[in-house]
Tab-separated table of C-alpha atoms and ligand atoms in Angstrom:
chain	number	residue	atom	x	y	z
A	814	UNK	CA	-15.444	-14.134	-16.747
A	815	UNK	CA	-18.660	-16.454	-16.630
A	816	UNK	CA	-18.016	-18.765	-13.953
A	817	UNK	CA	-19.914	-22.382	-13.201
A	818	UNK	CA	-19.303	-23.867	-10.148
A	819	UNK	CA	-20.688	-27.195	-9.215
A	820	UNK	CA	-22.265	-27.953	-5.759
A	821	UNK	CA	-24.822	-27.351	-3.216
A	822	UNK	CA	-22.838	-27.456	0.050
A	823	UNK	CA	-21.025	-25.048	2.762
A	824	UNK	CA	-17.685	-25.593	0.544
A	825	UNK	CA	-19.516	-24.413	-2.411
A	826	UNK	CA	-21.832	-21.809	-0.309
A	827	UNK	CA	-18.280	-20.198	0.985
A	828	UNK	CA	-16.366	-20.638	-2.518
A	829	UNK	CA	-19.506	-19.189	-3.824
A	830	UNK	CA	-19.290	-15.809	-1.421
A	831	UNK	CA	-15.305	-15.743	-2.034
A	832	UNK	CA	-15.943	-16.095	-6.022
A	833	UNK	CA	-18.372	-13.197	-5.972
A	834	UNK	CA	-16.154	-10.917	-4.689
A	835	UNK	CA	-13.564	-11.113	-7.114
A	836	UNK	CA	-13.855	-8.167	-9.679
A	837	UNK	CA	-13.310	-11.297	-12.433
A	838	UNK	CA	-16.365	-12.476	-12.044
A	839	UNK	CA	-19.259	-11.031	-14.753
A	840	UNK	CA	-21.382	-14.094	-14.050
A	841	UNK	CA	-22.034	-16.656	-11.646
A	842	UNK	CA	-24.037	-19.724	-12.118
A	843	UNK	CA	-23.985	-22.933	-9.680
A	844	UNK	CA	-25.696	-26.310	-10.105
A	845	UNK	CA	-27.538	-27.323	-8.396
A	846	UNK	CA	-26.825	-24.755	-5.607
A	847	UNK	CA	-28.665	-24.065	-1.902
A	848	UNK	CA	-31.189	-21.522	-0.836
A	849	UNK	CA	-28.204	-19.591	0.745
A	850	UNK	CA	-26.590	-19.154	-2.776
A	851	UNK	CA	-29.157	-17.547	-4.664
A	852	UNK	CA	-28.306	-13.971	-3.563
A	853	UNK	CA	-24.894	-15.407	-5.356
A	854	UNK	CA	-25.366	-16.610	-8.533
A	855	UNK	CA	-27.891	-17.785	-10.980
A	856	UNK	CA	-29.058	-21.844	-9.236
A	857	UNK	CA	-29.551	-24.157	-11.672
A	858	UNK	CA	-31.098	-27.423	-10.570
A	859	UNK	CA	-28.938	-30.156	-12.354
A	860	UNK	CA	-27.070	-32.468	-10.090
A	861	UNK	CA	-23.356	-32.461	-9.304
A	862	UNK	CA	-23.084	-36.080	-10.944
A	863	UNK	CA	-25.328	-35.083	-13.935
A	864	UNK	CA	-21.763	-34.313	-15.595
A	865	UNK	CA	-23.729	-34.117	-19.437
A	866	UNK	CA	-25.931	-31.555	-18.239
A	867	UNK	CA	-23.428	-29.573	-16.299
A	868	UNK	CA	-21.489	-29.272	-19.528
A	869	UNK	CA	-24.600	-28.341	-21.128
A	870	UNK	CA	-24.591	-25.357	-18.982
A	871	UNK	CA	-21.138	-24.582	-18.711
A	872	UNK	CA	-21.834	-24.625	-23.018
A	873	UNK	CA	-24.616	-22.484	-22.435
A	874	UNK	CA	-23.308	-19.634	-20.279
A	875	UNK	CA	-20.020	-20.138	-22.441
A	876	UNK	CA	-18.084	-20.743	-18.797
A	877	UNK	CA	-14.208	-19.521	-18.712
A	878	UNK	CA	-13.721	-21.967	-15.726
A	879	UNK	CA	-15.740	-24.790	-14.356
A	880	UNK	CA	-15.186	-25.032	-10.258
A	881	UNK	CA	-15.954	-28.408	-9.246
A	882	UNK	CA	-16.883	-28.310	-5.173
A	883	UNK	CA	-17.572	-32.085	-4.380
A	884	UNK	CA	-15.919	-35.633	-4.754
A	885	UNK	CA	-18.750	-37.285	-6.474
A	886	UNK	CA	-18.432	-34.802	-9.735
A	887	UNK	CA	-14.923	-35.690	-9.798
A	888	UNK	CA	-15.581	-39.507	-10.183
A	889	UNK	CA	-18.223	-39.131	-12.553
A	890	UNK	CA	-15.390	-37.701	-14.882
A	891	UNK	CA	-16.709	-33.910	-14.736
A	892	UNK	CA	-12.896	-32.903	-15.381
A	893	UNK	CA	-12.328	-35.366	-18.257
A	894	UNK	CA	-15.773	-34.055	-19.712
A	895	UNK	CA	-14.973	-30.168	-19.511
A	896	UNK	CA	-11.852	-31.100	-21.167
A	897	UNK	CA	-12.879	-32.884	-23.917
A	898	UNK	CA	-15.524	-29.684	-24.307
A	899	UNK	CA	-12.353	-27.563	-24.286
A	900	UNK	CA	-13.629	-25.555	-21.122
A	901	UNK	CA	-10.647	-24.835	-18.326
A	902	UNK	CA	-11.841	-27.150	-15.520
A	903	UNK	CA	-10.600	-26.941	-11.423
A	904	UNK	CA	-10.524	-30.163	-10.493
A	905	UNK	CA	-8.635	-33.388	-11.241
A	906	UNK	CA	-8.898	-35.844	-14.028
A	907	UNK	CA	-11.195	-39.439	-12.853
A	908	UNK	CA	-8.118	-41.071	-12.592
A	909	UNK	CA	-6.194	-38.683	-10.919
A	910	UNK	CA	-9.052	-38.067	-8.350
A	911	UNK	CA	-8.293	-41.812	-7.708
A	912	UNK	CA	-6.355	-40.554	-4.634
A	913	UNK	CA	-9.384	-39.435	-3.068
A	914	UNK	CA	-11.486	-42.634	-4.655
A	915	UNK	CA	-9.408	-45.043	-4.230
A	916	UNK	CA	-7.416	-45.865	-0.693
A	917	UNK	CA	-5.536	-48.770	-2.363
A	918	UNK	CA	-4.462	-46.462	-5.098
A	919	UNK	CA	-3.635	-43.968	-2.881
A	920	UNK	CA	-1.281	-46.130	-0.327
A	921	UNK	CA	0.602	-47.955	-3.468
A	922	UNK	CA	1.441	-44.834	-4.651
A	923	UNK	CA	2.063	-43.572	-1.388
A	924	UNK	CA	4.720	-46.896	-0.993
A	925	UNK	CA	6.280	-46.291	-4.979
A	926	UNK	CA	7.355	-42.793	-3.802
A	927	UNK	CA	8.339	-43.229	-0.253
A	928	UNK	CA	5.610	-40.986	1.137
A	929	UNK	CA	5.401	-41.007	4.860
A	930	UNK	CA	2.008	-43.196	5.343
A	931	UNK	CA	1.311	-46.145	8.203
A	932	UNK	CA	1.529	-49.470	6.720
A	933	UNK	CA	-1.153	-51.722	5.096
A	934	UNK	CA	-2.187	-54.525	3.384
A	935	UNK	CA	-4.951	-54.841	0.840
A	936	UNK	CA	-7.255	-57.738	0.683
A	937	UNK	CA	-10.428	-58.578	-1.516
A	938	UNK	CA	-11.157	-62.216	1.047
A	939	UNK	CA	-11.749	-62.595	4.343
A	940	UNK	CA	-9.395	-65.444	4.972
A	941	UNK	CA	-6.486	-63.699	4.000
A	942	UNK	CA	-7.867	-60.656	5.878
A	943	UNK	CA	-8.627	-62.255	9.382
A	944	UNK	CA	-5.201	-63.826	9.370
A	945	UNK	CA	-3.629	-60.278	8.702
A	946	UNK	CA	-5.546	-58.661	11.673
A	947	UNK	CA	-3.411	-61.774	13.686
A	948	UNK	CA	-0.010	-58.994	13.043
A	949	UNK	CA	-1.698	-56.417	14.059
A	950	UNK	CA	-2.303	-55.072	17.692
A	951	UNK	CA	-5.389	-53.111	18.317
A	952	UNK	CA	-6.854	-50.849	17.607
A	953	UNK	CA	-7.165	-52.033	14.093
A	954	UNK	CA	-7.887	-49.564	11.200
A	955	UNK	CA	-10.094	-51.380	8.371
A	956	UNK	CA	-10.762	-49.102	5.281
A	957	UNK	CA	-13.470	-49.747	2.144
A	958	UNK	CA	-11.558	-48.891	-0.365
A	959	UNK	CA	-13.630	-46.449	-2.706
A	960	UNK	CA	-15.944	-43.658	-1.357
A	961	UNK	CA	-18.548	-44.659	1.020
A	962	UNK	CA	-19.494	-40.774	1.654
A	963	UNK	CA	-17.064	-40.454	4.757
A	964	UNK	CA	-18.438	-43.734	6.547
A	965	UNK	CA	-15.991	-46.452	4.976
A	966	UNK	CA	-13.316	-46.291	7.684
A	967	UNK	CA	-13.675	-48.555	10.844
A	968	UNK	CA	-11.431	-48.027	13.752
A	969	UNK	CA	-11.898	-51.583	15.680
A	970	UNK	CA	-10.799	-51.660	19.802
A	971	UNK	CA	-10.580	-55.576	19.862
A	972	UNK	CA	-9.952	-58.725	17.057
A	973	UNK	CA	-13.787	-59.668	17.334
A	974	UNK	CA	-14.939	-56.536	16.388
A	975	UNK	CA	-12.648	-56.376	13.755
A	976	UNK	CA	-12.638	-59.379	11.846
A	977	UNK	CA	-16.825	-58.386	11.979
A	978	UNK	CA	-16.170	-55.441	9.874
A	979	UNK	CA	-14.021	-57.174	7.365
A	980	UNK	CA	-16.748	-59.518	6.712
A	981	UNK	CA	-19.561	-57.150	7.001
A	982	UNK	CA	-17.189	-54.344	4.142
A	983	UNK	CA	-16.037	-57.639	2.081
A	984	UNK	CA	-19.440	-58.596	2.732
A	985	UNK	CA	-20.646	-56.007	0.341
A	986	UNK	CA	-21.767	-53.463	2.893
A	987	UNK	CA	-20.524	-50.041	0.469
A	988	UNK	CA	-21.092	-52.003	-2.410
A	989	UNK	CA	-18.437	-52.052	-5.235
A	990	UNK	CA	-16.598	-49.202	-2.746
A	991	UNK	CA	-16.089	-52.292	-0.565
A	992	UNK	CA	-15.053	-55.082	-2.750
A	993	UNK	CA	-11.492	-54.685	-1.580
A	994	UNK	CA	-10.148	-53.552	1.780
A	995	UNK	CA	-7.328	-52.099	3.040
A	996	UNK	CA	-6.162	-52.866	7.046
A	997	UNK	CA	-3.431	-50.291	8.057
A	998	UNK	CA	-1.130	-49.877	11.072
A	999	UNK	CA	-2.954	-47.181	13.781
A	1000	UNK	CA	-1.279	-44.079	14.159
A	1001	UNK	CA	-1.000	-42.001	17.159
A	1002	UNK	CA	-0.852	-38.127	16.635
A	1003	UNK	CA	-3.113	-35.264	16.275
A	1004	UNK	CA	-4.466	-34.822	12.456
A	1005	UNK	CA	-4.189	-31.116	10.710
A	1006	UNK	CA	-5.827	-30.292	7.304
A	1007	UNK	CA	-3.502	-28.815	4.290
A	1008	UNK	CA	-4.736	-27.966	1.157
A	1009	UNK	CA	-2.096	-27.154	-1.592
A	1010	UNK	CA	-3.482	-26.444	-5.192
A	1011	UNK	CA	-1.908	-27.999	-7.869
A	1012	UNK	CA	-1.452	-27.761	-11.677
A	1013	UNK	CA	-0.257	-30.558	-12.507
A	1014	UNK	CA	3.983	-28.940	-11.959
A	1015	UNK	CA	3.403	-27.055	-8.699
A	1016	UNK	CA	1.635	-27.879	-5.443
A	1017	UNK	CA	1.316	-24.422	-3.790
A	1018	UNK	CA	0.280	-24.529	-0.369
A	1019	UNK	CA	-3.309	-22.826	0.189
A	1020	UNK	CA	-4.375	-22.699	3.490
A	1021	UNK	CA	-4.687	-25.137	6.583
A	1022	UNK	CA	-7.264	-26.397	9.381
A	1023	UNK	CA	-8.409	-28.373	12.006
A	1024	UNK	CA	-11.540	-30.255	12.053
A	1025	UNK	CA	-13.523	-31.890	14.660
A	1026	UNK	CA	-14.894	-34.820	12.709
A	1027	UNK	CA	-16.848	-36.840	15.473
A	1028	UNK	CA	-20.634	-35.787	16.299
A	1029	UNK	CA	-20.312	-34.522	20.200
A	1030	UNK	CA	-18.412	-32.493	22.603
A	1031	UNK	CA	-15.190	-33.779	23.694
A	1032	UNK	CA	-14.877	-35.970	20.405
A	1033	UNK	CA	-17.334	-38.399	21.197
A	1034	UNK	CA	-19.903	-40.531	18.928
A	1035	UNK	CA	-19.593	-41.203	15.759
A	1036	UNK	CA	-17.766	-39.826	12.665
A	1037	UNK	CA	-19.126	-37.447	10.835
A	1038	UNK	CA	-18.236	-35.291	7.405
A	1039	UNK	CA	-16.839	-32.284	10.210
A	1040	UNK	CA	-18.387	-30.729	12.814
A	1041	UNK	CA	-17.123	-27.366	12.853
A	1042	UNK	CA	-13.096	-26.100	11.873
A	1043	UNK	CA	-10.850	-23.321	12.548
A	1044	UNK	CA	-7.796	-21.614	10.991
A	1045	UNK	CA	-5.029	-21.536	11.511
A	1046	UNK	CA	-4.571	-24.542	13.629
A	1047	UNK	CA	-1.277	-24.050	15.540
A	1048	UNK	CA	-0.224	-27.249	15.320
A	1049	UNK	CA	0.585	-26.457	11.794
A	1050	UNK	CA	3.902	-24.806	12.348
A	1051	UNK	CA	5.816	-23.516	8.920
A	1052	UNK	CA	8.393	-26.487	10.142
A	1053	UNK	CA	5.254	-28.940	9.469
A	1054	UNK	CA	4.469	-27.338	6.552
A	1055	UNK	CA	8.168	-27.468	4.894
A	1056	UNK	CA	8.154	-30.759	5.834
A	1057	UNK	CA	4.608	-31.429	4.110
A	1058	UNK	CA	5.626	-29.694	1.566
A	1059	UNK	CA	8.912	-31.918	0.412
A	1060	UNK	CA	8.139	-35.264	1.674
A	1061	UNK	CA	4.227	-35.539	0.945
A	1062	UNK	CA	3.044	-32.967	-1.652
A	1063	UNK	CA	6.585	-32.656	-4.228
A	1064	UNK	CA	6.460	-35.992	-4.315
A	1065	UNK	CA	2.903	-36.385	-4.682
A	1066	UNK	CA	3.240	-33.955	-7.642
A	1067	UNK	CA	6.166	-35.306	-9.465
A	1068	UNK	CA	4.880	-39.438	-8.815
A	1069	UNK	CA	1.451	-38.434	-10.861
A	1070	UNK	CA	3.221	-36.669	-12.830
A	1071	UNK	CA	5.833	-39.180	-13.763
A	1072	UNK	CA	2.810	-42.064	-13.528
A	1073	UNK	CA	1.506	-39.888	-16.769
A	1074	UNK	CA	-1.770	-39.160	-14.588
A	1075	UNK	CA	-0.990	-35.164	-13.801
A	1076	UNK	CA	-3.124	-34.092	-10.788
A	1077	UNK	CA	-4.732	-30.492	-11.002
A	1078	UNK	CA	-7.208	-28.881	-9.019
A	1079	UNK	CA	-6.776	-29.251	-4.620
A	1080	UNK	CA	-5.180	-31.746	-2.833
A	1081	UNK	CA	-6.305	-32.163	0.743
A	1082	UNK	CA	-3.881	-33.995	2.909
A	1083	UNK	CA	-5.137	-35.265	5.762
A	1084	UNK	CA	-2.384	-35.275	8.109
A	1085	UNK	CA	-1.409	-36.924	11.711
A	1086	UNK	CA	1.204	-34.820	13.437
A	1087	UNK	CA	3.504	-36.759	16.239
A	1088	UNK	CA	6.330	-34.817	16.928
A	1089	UNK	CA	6.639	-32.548	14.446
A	1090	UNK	CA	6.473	-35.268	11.751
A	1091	UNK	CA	3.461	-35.497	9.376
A	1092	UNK	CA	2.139	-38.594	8.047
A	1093	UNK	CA	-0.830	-38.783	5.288
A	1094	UNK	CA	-3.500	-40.364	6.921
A	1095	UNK	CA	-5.014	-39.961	3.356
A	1096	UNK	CA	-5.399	-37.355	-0.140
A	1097	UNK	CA	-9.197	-36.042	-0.318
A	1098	UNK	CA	-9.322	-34.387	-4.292
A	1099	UNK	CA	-11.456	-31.323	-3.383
A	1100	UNK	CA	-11.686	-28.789	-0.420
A	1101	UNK	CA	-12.519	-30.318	2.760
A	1102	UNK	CA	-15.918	-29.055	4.261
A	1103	UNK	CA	-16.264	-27.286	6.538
A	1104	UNK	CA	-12.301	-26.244	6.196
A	1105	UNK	CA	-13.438	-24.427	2.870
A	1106	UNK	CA	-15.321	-22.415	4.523
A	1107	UNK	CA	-12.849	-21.115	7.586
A	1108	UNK	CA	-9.880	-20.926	3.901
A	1109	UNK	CA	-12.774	-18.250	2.385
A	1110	UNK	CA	-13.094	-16.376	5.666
A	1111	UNK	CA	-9.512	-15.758	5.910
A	1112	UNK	CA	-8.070	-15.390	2.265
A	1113	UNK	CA	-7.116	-11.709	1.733
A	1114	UNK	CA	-6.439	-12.023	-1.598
A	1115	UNK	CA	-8.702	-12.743	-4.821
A	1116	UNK	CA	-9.701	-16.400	-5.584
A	1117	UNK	CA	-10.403	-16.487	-8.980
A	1118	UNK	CA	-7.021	-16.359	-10.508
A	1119	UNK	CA	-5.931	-18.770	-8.402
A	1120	UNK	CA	-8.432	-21.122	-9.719
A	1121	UNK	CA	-7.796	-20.575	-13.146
A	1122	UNK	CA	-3.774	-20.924	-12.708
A	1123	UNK	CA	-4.396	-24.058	-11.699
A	1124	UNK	CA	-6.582	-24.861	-14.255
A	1125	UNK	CA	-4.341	-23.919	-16.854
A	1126	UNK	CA	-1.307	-25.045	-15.633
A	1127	UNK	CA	0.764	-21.991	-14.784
A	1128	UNK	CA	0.404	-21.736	-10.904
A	1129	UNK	CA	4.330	-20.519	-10.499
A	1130	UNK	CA	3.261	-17.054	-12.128
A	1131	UNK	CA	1.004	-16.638	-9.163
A	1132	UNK	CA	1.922	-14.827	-5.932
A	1133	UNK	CA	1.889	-16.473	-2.599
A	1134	UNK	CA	-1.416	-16.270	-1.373
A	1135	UNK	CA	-2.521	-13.590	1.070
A	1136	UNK	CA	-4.537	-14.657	4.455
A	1137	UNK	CA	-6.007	-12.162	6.680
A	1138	UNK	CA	-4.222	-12.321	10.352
A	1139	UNK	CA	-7.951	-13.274	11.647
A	1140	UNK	CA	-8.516	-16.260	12.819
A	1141	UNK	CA	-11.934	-18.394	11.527
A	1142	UNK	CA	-14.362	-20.506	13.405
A	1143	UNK	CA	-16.825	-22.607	12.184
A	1144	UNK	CA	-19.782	-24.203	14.083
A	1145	UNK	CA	-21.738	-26.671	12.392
A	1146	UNK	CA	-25.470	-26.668	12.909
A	1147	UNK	CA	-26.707	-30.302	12.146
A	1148	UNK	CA	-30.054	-31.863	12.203
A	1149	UNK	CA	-30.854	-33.745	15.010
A	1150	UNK	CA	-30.607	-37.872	13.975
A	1151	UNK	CA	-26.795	-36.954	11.783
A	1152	UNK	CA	-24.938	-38.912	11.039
A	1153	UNK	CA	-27.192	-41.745	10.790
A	1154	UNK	CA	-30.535	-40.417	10.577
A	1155	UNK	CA	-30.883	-36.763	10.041
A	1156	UNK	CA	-34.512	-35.763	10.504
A	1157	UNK	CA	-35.424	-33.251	7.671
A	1158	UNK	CA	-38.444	-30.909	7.422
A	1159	UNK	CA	-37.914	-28.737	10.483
A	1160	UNK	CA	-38.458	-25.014	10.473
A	1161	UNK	CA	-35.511	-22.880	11.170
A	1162	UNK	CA	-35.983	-19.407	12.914
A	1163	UNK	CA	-33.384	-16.094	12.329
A	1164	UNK	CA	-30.819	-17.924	10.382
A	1165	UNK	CA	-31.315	-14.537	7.680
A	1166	UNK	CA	-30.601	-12.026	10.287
A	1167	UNK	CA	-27.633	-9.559	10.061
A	1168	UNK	CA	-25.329	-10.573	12.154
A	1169	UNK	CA	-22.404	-8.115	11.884
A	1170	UNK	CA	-19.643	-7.769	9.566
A	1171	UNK	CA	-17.396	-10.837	11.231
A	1172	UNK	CA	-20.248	-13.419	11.184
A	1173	UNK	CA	-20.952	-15.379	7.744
A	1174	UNK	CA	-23.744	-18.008	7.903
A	1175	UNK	CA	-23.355	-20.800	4.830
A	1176	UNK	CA	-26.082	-22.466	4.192
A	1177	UNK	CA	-25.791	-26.448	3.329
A	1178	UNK	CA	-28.681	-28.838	3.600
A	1179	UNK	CA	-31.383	-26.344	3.252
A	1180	UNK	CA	-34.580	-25.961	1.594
A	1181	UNK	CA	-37.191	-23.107	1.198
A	1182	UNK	CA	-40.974	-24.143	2.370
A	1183	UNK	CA	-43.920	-23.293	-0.331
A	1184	UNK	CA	-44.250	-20.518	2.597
A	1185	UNK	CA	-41.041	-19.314	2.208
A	1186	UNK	CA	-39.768	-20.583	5.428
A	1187	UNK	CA	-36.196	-21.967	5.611
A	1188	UNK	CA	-36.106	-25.886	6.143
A	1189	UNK	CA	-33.534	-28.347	7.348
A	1190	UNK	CA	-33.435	-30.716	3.844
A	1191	UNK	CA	-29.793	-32.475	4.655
A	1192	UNK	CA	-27.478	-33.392	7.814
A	1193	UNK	CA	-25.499	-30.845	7.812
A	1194	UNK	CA	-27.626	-27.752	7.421
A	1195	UNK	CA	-25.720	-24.187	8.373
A	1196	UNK	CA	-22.536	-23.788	8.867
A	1197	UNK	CA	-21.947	-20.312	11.750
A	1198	UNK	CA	-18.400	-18.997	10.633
A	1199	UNK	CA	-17.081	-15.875	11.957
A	1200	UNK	CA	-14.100	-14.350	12.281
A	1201	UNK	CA	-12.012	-12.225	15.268
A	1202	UNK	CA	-8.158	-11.768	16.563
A	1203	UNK	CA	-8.039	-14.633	17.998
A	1204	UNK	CA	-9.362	-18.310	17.808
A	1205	UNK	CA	-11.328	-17.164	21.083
A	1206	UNK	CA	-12.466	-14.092	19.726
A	1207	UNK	CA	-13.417	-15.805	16.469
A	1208	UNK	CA	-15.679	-18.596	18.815
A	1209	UNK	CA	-17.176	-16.256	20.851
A	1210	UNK	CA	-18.801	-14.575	17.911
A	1211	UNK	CA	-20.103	-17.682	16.143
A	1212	UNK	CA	-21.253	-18.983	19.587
A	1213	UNK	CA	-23.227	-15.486	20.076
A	1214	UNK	CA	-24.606	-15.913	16.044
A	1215	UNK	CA	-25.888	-19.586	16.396
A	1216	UNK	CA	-27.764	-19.096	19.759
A	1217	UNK	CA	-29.642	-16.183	17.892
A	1218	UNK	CA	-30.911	-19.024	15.684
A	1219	UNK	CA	-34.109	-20.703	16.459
A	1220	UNK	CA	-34.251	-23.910	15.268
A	1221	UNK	CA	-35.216	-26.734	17.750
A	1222	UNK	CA	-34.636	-29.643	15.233
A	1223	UNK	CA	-30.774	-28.844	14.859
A	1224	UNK	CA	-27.923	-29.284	17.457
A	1225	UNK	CA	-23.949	-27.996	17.329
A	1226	UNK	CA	-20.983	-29.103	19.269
A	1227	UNK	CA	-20.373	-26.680	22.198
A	1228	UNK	CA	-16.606	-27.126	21.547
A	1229	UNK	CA	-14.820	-26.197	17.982
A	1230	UNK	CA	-11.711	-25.150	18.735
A	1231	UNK	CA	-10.877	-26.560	21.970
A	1232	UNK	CA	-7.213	-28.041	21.128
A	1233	UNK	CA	-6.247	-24.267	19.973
A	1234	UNK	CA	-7.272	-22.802	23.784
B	2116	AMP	P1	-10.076	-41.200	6.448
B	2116	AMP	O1	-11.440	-41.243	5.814
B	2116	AMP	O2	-9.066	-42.100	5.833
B	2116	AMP	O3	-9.593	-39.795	6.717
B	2116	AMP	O4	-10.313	-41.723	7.938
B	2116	AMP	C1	-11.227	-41.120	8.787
B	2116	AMP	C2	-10.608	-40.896	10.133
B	2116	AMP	O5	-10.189	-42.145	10.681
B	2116	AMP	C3	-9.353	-40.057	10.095
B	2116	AMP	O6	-9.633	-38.693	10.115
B	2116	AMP	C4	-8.664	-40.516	11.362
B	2116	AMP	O7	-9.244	-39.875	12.488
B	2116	AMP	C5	-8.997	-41.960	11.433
B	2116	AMP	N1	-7.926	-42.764	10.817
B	2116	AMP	C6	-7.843	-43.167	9.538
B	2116	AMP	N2	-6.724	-43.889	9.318
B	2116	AMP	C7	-6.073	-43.951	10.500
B	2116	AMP	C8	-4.866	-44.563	10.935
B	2116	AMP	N3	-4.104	-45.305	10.119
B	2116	AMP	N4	-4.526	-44.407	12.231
B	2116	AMP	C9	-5.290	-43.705	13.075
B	2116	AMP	N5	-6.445	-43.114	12.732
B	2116	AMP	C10	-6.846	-43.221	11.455
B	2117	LIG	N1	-14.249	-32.209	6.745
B	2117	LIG	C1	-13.697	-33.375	6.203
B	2117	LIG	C2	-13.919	-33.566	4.777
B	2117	LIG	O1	-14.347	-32.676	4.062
B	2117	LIG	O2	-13.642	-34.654	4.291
């Protein structure tokens, strides 16, 4: 098969690695790609929202399956364009991917089908808004509604605070993504990851994991995309899952179906667990990164046909998935500045050196210097995974692996995986 994937990130850097291995695969190409990747596949520099020239490739290789790795292709319509080209696409349909897109989408669907959510109101003045917040206790949750690259969610400790963010989102601060709002009831809990893929019929559940989405040790300072993950998180019990499974994703699955907009490709619940009972805190419509890359580390069996089942619609032929017993840690190596400011340009030292058979460095924001140096170019810039018996094990080894790397513009959280130990 002649595989495109789309994407230059850690996701895409690990899907890359897992894709590779599958005997499947003839040939691999990836747009635009990362320095890490090229040992991979064939880079192509066109842009993950250039969705013309992407089919233009995916034409030109004559691609069996398109693998769509980030949000942003997804709401350019890279699905709807593969499938007017006739070219079997993983990844939803624009207006399916609306549950990732859109919050106020998300949460009236969420209320048609009785899916366990916290409650909300959505507002497009501040009027209305401030006199909402007036029901609400603190802390009060204020969401843009369409994708603000991670940053549109506000968690607000007092009114003051709060009714500032309304005006500042309403205000225009994301742009169109903040034209409308949505203020929801705080939930207490601890959040979990699950990914399910989907063909439109059948959600089947793929793999879960904890994130750690704020910038410092002990969950401190501001949200970020993910700071480092690990699998399996033990607060995902097969209880949660069963649960997930019939009162979130079935009924995710049949609504969209039912709503005529079928939703293929994965479906990343983000969950908040209070005992024992999941509630979607919201849909993302791709893998979460750096979960991806912690799923690749530990799935046993091949990914491709997976991918292309769901593609095609007939994920019920398809065995349940094997994982490895290993657990997966990932440390996030970020430049210095993220999330706010990342500074960019600094030399990185030893990030190419063998580090054993459990350790798997995945390269995101990176560049390679005219002198063939490797350069920070993005936020979040390597991603240390490894794997080991145990979530210690697992963390030990990545721990060793990213204090082997010299780079004095970067800095990791000392912590992934402390709610597992
Ligand atoms: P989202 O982009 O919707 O996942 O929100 C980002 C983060 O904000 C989530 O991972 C949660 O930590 C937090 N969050 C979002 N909505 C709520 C909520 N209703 N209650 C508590 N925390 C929330
Ligand atoms: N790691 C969180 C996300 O991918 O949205």
């Amino acid at each position: 098969m002649n595989i495109l994937l789309i994407g230059s990130g850690g996701r895409e850097h690990a899907l890359a690695w897992k894709i590779k291995q599958s005997p499947l695969c003839d040939r691999l190409v990836i747009a635009p790609g990362n320095p890490g990747m090229d040992a991979l596949g064939e880079c192509r520099p066109v842009k993950a929202t250039d969705v013309e020239g992407l089919v233009a490739i995916a034409r030109d290789i004559q691609a069996d399956l398109v693998v769509v790795g980030p949000e942003s292709a997804l709401a350019e319509g890279i699905a709807d364009a593969c499938a007017a080209a006739g070219i079997p696409c993983f990844g939803p349909r624009k207006r399916a991917a609306q549950l990732e897109s859109s919050k106020a989408f998300t949460k009236d669907f969420c209320k048609r089908h009785a899916i366990p959510t916290a409650a909300y109101e959505t507002f497009d003045n501040v009027p209305d808004a401030r006199e909402f917040l007036k029901s609400y206790q603190p802390p009060y949750v204020i969401k843009a509604d369409g994708l603000a690259a991670g940053k549109g969610v506000a968690i607000s400790p007092d009114y003051q605070d709060a009714v500032a963010e309304v005006e500042a989102m309403l205000g225009g601060r994301y742009g169109d993504a903040s034209q409308h709002i949505v203020i929801e009831e705080f939930m207490t809990g601890e959040e979990a990851s699950v990914f399910a893929l989907c063909d439109g019929e059948t959600a089947l559940v793929f793999g879960w994991a904890q994130d750690h989405k704020r910038a410092f040790d002990g969950d401190t300072g501001p949200n970020t995309g993910g700071m480092g993950t690990y699998s399996p998180a033990p607060i995902v019990t097969p209880d949660l899952l069963d649960i997930t499974r019939r009162d979130i994703l079935e009924p995710t699955m049949k609504g969209m179906k039912a709503e005529g907009n079928a939703y293929t490709g994965v479906l990343y619940a983000g969950l908040m667990v209070e005992a024992g009972k999941p509630r979607l805190v919201e849909y993302n419509a791709r893998f979460g990164d750096p979960e991806c890359q912690v799923l690749m580390l530990r799935l046993e069996s091949d990914l491709v046909p997976y991918l292309l089942a769901a593609a095609k619609g007939n994920l019920k032929d398809q065995p349940v998935p094997k994982w490895r017993n290993d657990a997966a840690v990932c440390v996030v190596f970020a430049a210095k500045g993220y999330p706010h400011s990342p500074l960019t340009g600094s030399v990185i030292w030893g990030a190419d050196q063998d580090f054993g058979d459990d350790v798997t460095v995945f390269h995101a924001g990176t560049t390679r210097g005219e002198d063939g140096s490797l350069r920070a170019a993005g936020g979040r810039v390597l991603n240390v995974c490894a794997r080991g018996k145990t979530i210690q094990e697992a963390r030990d080894r990545a721990y060793d692996a990213i204090a082997k790397i010299d780079w004095p513009g970067g800095f990791y959280r000392s912590d992934i995986g402390w709610r597992a130990l």
